[in-house]
mmCIF file of C-alpha atoms and ligand atoms in Angstrom:
data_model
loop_
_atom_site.group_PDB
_atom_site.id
_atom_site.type_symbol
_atom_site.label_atom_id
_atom_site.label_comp_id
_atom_site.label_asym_id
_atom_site.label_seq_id
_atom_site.Cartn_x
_atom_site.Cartn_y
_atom_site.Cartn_z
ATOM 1 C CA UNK A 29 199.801 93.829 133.482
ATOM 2 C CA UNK A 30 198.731 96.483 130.860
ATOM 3 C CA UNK A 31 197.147 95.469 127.504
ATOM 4 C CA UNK A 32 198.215 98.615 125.736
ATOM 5 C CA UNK A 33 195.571 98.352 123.172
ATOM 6 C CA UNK A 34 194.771 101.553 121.129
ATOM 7 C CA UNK A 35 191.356 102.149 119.583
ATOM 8 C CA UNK A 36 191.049 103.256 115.718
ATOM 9 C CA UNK A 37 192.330 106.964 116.390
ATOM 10 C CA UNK A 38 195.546 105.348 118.345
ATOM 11 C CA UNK A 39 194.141 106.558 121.677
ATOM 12 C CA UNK A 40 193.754 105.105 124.607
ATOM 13 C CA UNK A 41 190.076 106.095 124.330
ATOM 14 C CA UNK A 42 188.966 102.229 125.366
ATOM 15 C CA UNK A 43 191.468 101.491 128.041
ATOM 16 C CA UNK A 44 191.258 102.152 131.428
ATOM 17 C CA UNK A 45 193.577 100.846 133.178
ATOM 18 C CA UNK A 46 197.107 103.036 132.740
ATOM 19 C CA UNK A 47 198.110 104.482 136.132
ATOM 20 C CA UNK A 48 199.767 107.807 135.631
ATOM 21 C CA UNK A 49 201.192 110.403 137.931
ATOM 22 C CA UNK A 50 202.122 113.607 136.687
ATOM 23 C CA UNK A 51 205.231 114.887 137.707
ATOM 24 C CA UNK A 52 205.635 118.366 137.823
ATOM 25 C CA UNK A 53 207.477 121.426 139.249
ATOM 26 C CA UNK A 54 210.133 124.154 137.839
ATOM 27 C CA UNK A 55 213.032 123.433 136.224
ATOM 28 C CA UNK A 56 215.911 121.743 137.742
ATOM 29 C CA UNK A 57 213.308 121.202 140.842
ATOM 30 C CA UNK A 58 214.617 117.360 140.785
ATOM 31 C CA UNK A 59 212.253 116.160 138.957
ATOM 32 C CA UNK A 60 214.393 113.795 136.450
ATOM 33 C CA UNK A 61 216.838 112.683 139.347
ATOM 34 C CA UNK A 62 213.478 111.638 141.876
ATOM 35 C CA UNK A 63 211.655 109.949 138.943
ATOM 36 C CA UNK A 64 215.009 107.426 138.803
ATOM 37 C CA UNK A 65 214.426 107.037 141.999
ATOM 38 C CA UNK A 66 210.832 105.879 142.217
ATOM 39 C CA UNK A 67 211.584 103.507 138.763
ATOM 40 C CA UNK A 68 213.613 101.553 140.563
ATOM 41 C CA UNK A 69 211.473 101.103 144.066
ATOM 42 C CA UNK A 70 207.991 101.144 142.808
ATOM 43 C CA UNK A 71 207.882 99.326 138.646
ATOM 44 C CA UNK A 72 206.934 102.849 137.041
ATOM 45 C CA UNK A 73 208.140 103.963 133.843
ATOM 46 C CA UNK A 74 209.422 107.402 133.860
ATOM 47 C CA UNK A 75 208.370 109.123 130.534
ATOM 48 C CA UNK A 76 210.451 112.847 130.663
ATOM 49 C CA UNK A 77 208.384 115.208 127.734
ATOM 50 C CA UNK A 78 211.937 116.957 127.619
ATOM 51 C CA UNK A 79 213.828 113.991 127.189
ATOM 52 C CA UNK A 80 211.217 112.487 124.498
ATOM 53 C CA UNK A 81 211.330 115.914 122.806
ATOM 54 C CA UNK A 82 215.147 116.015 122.740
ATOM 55 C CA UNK A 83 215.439 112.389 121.146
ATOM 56 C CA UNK A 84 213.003 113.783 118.399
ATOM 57 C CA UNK A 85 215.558 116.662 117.817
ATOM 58 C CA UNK A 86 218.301 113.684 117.802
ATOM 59 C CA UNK A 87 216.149 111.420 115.295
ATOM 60 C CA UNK A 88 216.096 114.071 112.568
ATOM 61 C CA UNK A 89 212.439 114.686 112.545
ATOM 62 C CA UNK A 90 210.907 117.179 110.348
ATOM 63 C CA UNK A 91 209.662 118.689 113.671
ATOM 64 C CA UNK A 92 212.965 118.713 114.670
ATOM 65 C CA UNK A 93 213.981 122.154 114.161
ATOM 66 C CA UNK A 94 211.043 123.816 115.554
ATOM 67 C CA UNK A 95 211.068 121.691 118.597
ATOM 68 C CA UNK A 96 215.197 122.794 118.645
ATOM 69 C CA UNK A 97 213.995 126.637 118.808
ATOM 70 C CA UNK A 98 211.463 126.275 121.240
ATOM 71 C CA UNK A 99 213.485 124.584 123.836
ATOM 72 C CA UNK A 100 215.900 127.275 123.296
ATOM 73 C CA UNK A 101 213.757 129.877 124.013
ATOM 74 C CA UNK A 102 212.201 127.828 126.828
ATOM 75 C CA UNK A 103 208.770 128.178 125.191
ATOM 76 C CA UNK A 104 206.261 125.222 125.273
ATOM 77 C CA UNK A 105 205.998 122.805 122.045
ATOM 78 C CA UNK A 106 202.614 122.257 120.502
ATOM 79 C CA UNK A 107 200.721 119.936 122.659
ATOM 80 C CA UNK A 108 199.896 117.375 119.617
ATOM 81 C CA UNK A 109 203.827 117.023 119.030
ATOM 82 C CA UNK A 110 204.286 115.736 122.734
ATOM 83 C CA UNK A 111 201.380 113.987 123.169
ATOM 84 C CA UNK A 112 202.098 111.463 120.075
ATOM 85 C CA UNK A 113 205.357 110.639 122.020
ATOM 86 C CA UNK A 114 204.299 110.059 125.267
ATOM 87 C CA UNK A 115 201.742 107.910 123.767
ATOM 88 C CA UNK A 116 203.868 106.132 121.469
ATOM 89 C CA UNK A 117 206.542 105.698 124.617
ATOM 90 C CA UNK A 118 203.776 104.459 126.838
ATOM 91 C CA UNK A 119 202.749 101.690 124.419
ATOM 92 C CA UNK A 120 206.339 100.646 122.948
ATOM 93 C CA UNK A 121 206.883 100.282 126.990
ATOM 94 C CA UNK A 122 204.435 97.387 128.040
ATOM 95 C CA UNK A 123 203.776 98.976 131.602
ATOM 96 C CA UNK A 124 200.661 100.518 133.075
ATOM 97 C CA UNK A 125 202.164 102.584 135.472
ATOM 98 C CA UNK A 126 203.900 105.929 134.231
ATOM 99 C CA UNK A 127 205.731 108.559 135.780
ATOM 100 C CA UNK A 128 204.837 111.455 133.266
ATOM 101 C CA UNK A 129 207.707 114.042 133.982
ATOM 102 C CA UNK A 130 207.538 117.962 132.659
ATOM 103 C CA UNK A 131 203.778 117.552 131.352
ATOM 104 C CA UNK A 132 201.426 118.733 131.557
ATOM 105 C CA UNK A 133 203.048 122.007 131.429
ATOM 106 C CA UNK A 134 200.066 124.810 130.456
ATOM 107 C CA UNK A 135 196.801 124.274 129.945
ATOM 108 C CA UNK A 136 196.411 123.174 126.302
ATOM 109 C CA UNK A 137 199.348 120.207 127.150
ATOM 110 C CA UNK A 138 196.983 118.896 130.114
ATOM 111 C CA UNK A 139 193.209 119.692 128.243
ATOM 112 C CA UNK A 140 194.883 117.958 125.012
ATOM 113 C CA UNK A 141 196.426 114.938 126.551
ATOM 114 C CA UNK A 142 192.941 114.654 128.614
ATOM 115 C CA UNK A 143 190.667 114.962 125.303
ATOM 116 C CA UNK A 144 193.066 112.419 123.381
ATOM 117 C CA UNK A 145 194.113 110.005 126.102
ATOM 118 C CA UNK A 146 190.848 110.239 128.614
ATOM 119 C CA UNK A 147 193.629 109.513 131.047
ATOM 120 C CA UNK A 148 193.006 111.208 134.444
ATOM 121 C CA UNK A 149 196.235 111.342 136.611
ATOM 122 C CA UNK A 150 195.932 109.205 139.485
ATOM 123 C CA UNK A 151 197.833 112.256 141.791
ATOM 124 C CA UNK A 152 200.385 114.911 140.355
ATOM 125 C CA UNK A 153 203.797 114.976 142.719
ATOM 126 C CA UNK A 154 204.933 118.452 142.693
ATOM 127 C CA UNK A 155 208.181 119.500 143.691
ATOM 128 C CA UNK A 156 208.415 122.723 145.511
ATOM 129 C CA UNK A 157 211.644 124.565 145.449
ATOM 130 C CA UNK A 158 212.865 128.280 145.334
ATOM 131 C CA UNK A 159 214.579 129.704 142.354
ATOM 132 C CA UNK A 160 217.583 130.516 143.787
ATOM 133 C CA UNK A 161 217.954 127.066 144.230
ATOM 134 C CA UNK A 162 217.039 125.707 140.961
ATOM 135 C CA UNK A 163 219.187 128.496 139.231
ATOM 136 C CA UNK A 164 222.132 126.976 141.040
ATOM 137 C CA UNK A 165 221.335 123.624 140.110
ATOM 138 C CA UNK A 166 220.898 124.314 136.580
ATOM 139 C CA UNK A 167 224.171 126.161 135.684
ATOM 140 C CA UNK A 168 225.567 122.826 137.645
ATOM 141 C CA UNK A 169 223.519 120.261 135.577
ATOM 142 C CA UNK A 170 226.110 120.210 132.914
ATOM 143 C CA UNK A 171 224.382 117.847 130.701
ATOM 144 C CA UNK A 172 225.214 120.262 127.405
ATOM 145 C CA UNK A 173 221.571 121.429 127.489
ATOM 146 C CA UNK A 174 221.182 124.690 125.299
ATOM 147 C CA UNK A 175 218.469 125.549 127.768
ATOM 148 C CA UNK A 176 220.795 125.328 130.790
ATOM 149 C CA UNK A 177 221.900 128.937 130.314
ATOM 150 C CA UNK A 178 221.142 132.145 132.254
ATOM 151 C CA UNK A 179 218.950 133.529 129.610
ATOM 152 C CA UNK A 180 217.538 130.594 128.595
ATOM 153 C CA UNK A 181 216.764 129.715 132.736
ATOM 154 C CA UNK A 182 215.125 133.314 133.373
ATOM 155 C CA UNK A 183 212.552 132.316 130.885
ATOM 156 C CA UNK A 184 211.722 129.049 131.517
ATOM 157 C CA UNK A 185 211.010 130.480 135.554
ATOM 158 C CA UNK A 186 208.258 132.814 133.776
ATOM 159 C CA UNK A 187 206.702 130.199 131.755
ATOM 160 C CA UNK A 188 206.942 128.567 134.503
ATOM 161 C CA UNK A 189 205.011 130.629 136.919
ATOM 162 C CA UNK A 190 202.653 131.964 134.227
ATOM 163 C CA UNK A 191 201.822 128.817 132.272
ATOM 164 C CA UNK A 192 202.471 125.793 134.529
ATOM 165 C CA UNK A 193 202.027 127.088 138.256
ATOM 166 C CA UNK A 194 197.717 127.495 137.135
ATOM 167 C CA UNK A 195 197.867 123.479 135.784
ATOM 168 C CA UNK A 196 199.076 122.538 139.690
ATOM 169 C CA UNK A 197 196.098 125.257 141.036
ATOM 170 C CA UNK A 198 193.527 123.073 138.868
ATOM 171 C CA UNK A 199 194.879 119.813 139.930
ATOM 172 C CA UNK A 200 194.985 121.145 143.388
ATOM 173 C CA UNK A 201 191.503 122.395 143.360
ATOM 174 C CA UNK A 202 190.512 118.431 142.415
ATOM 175 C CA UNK A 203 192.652 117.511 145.985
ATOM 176 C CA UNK A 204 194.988 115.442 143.393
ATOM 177 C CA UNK A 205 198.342 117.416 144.479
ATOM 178 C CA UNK A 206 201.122 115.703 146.671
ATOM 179 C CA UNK A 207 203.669 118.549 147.321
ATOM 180 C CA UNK A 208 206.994 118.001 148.527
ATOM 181 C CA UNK A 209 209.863 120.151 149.655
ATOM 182 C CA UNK A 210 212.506 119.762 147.173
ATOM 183 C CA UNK A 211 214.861 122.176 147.981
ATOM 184 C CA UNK A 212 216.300 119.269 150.506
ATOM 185 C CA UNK A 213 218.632 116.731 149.657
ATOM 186 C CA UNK A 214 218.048 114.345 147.441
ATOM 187 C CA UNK A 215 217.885 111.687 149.890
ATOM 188 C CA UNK A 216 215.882 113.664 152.262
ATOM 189 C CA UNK A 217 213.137 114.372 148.970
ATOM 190 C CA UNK A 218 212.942 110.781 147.922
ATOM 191 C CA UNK A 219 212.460 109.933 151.999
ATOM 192 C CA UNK A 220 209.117 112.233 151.706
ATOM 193 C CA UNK A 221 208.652 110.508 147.742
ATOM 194 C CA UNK A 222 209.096 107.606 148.871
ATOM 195 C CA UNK A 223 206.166 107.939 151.979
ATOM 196 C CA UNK A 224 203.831 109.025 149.438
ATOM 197 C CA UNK A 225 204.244 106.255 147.323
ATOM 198 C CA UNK A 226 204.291 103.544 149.652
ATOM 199 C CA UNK A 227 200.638 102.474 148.572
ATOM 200 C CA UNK A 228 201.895 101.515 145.254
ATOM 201 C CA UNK A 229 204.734 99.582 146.693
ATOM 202 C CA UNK A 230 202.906 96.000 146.687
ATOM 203 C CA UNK A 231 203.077 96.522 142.719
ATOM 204 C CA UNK A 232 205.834 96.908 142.518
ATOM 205 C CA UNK A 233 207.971 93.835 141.092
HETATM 206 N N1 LIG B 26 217.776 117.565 145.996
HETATM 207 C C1 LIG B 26 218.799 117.981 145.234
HETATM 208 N N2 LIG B 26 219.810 118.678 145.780
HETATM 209 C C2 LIG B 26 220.844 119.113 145.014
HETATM 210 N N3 LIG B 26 220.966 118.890 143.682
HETATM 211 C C3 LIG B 26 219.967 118.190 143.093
HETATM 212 C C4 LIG B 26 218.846 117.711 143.815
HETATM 213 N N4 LIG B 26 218.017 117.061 142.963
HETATM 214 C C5 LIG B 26 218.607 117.142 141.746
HETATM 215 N N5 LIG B 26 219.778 117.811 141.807
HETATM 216 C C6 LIG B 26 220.679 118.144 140.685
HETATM 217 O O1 LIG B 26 220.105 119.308 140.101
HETATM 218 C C7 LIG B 26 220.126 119.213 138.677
HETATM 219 C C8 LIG B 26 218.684 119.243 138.162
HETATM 220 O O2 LIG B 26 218.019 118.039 138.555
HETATM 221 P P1 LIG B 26 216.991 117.317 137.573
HETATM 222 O O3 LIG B 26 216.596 116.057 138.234
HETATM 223 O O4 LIG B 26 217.552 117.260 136.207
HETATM 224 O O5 LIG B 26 215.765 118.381 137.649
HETATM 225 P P2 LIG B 26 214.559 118.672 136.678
HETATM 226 O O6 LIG B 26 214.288 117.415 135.897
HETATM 227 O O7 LIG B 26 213.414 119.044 137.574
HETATM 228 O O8 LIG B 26 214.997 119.820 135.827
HETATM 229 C C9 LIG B 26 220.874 117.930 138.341
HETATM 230 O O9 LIG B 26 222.224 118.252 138.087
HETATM 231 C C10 LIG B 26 220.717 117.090 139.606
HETATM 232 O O10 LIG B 26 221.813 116.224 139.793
HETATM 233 N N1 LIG B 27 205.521 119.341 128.157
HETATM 234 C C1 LIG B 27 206.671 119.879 127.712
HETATM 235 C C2 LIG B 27 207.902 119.582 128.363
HETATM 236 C C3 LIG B 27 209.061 120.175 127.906
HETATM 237 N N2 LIG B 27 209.019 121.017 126.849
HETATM 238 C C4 LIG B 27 210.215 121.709 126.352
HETATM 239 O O1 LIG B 27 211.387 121.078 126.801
HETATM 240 C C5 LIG B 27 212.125 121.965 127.639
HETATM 241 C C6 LIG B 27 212.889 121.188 128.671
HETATM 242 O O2 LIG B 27 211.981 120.474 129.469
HETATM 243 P P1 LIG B 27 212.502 119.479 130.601
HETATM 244 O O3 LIG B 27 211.323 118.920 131.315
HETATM 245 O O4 LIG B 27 213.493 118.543 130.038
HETATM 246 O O5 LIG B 27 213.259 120.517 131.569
HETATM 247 P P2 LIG B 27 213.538 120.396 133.137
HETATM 248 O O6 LIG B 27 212.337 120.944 133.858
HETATM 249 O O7 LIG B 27 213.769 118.959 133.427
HETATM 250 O O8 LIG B 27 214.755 121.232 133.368
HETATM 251 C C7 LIG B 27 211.087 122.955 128.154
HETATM 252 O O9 LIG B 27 211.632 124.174 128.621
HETATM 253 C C8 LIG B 27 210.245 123.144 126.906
HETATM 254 O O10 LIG B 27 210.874 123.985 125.952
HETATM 255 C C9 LIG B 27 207.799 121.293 126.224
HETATM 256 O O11 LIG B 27 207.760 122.065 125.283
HETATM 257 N N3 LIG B 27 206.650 120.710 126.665
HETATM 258 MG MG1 LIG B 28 214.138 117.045 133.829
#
């Protein structure tokens, strides 16, 4: 049970005890679909940066339409603009144990959310999967994403490999990366999820 206290600066500066995984790999690498998944086997709450960044869009925020033109362009949003959701999200949820999908996803997102939370991820799950793949998935999502696009998709595979790819080396280098082959079926990935999470089961409600 998580007393989601925040110190004066509304960090979690004083606290301890949050258990977060980063979940990370390219886009439509399964990420979203896997995190339902682990929700409902092992009591997480699955935080998506995306999905918190698109409800900001949705809430008219005066960020709104900067946030808008980034995801277009698949470019990363300002680390302070994501971090203040997550953190609100993780406190509005009452858990301690969050799944914290598409972050960090360069280097200022995951030195940022380190200075301001002092969280260190208990492991980062990385899903491994080839382009081709995740192309094929994406123009197949059809969730009305204006990222979901051919254009859009051939950028977010460079930021991708140029920003995000060097946050997994530095996590790896620490021996905190669980990589998984996630160009299987979904079944067959949450099988190999599910085996690395099995320590966490007896918390699980
Ligand atoms: N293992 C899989 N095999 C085939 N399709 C998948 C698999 N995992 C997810 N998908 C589909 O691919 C698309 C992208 O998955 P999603 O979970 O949204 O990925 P991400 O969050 O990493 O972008 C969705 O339409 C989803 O249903
Ligand atoms: N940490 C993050 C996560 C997402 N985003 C933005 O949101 C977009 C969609 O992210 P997402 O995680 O929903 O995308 P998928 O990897 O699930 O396809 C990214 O391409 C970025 O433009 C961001 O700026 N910072
Ligand atoms: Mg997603």
């Amino acid at each position: 049970m998580g007393s989601a206290t925040k110190d004066v600066n509304g960090n979690f500066a004083a606290d301890k005890k949050f258990v977060v995984v980063f979940v990370l790999g390219g886009p439509g690498s399964g990420k979203g679909t896997q995190c339902a998944n682990i929700v409902q086997h092992f009591g997480f709450t699955h935080l998506s940066a995306g999905d918190l960044l698109r409800a900001e869009i949705k809430s008219g925020s005066e960020n709104g339409t900067m946030i808008q033109n980034m995801i277009k362009e698949g470019k990363i949003v300002p680390s302070e603009v994501t971090i203040k959701l997550l953190q609100q999200a993780m406190l509005e949820s009452g858990n301690d144990k969050f799944l914290i999908d598409g972050f960090p996803r360069n280097e200022e997102n995951r030195a940022a959310f380190e200075h301001v939370t002092k969280i260190e991820p208990e492991f980062v799950l990385f899903f491994d999967c080839s382009e081709e793949e995740m192309e094929q998935r994406l123009l197949s999502r059809n969730q009305g994403r204006v990222d979901d696009n051919i254009e859009t998709i051939r950028k977010r595979f460079r930021v991708f490999v140029e920003s995000s790819i060097p946050v997994i080396e530095y996590y790896k280098a620490k021996g905190k990366v669980s990589k998984i082959d996630a160009g299987k079926s979904v079944d067959e990935v949450f099988e190999d999820v599910k085996a690395i999470f099995s320590p966490y089961s007896a918390q699980a409600a």
